[in-house]
Amino acid sequence: MNRKEIEYKIQDLKADYVRLQHDLEKLEFVKGNLSPLELQLEGLEKELKLLNEQLAKMEENDK
């Protein structure tokens, strides 16, 4: 992936993360099952971490 693709993917994942957080808050309010959403959020966090690390390496190599 190039820098633009990584940046686009990060923005996309952040939007998904915010949406899932909102859904999680709704489920908490109605005492729903939170486990599936929590797992999805954890997955997004891991993917975001990896993409941010890739982006940082690219920026470091550009110096």
mmCIF file of C-alpha atoms in Angstrom, residues 20 24 34-46:
data_model
loop_
_atom_site.group_PDB
_atom_site.id
_atom_site.type_symbol
_atom_site.label_atom_id
_atom_site.label_comp_id
_atom_site.label_asym_id
_atom_site.label_seq_id
_atom_site.Cartn_x
_atom_site.Cartn_y
_atom_site.Cartn_z
ATOM 1 C CA LEU A 20 -19.407 1.276 16.418
ATOM 2 C CA LEU A 24 -22.142 0.347 21.680
ATOM 3 C CA LEU A 34 -21.903 -5.775 24.049
ATOM 4 C CA SER A 35 -19.393 -8.549 23.350
ATOM 5 C CA PRO A 36 -19.626 -8.635 19.530
ATOM 6 C CA LEU A 37 -19.210 -4.868 19.220
ATOM 7 C CA GLU A 38 -16.366 -4.825 21.731
ATOM 8 C CA LEU A 39 -14.565 -7.470 19.660
ATOM 9 C CA GLN A 40 -15.075 -5.441 16.496
ATOM 10 C CA LEU A 41 -13.699 -2.334 18.206
ATOM 11 C CA GLU A 42 -10.647 -4.271 19.386
ATOM 12 C CA GLY A 43 -10.060 -5.498 15.838
ATOM 13 C CA LEU A 44 -10.298 -1.969 14.475
ATOM 14 C CA GLU A 45 -7.876 -0.728 17.132
ATOM 15 C CA LYS A 46 -5.325 -3.377 16.145
#
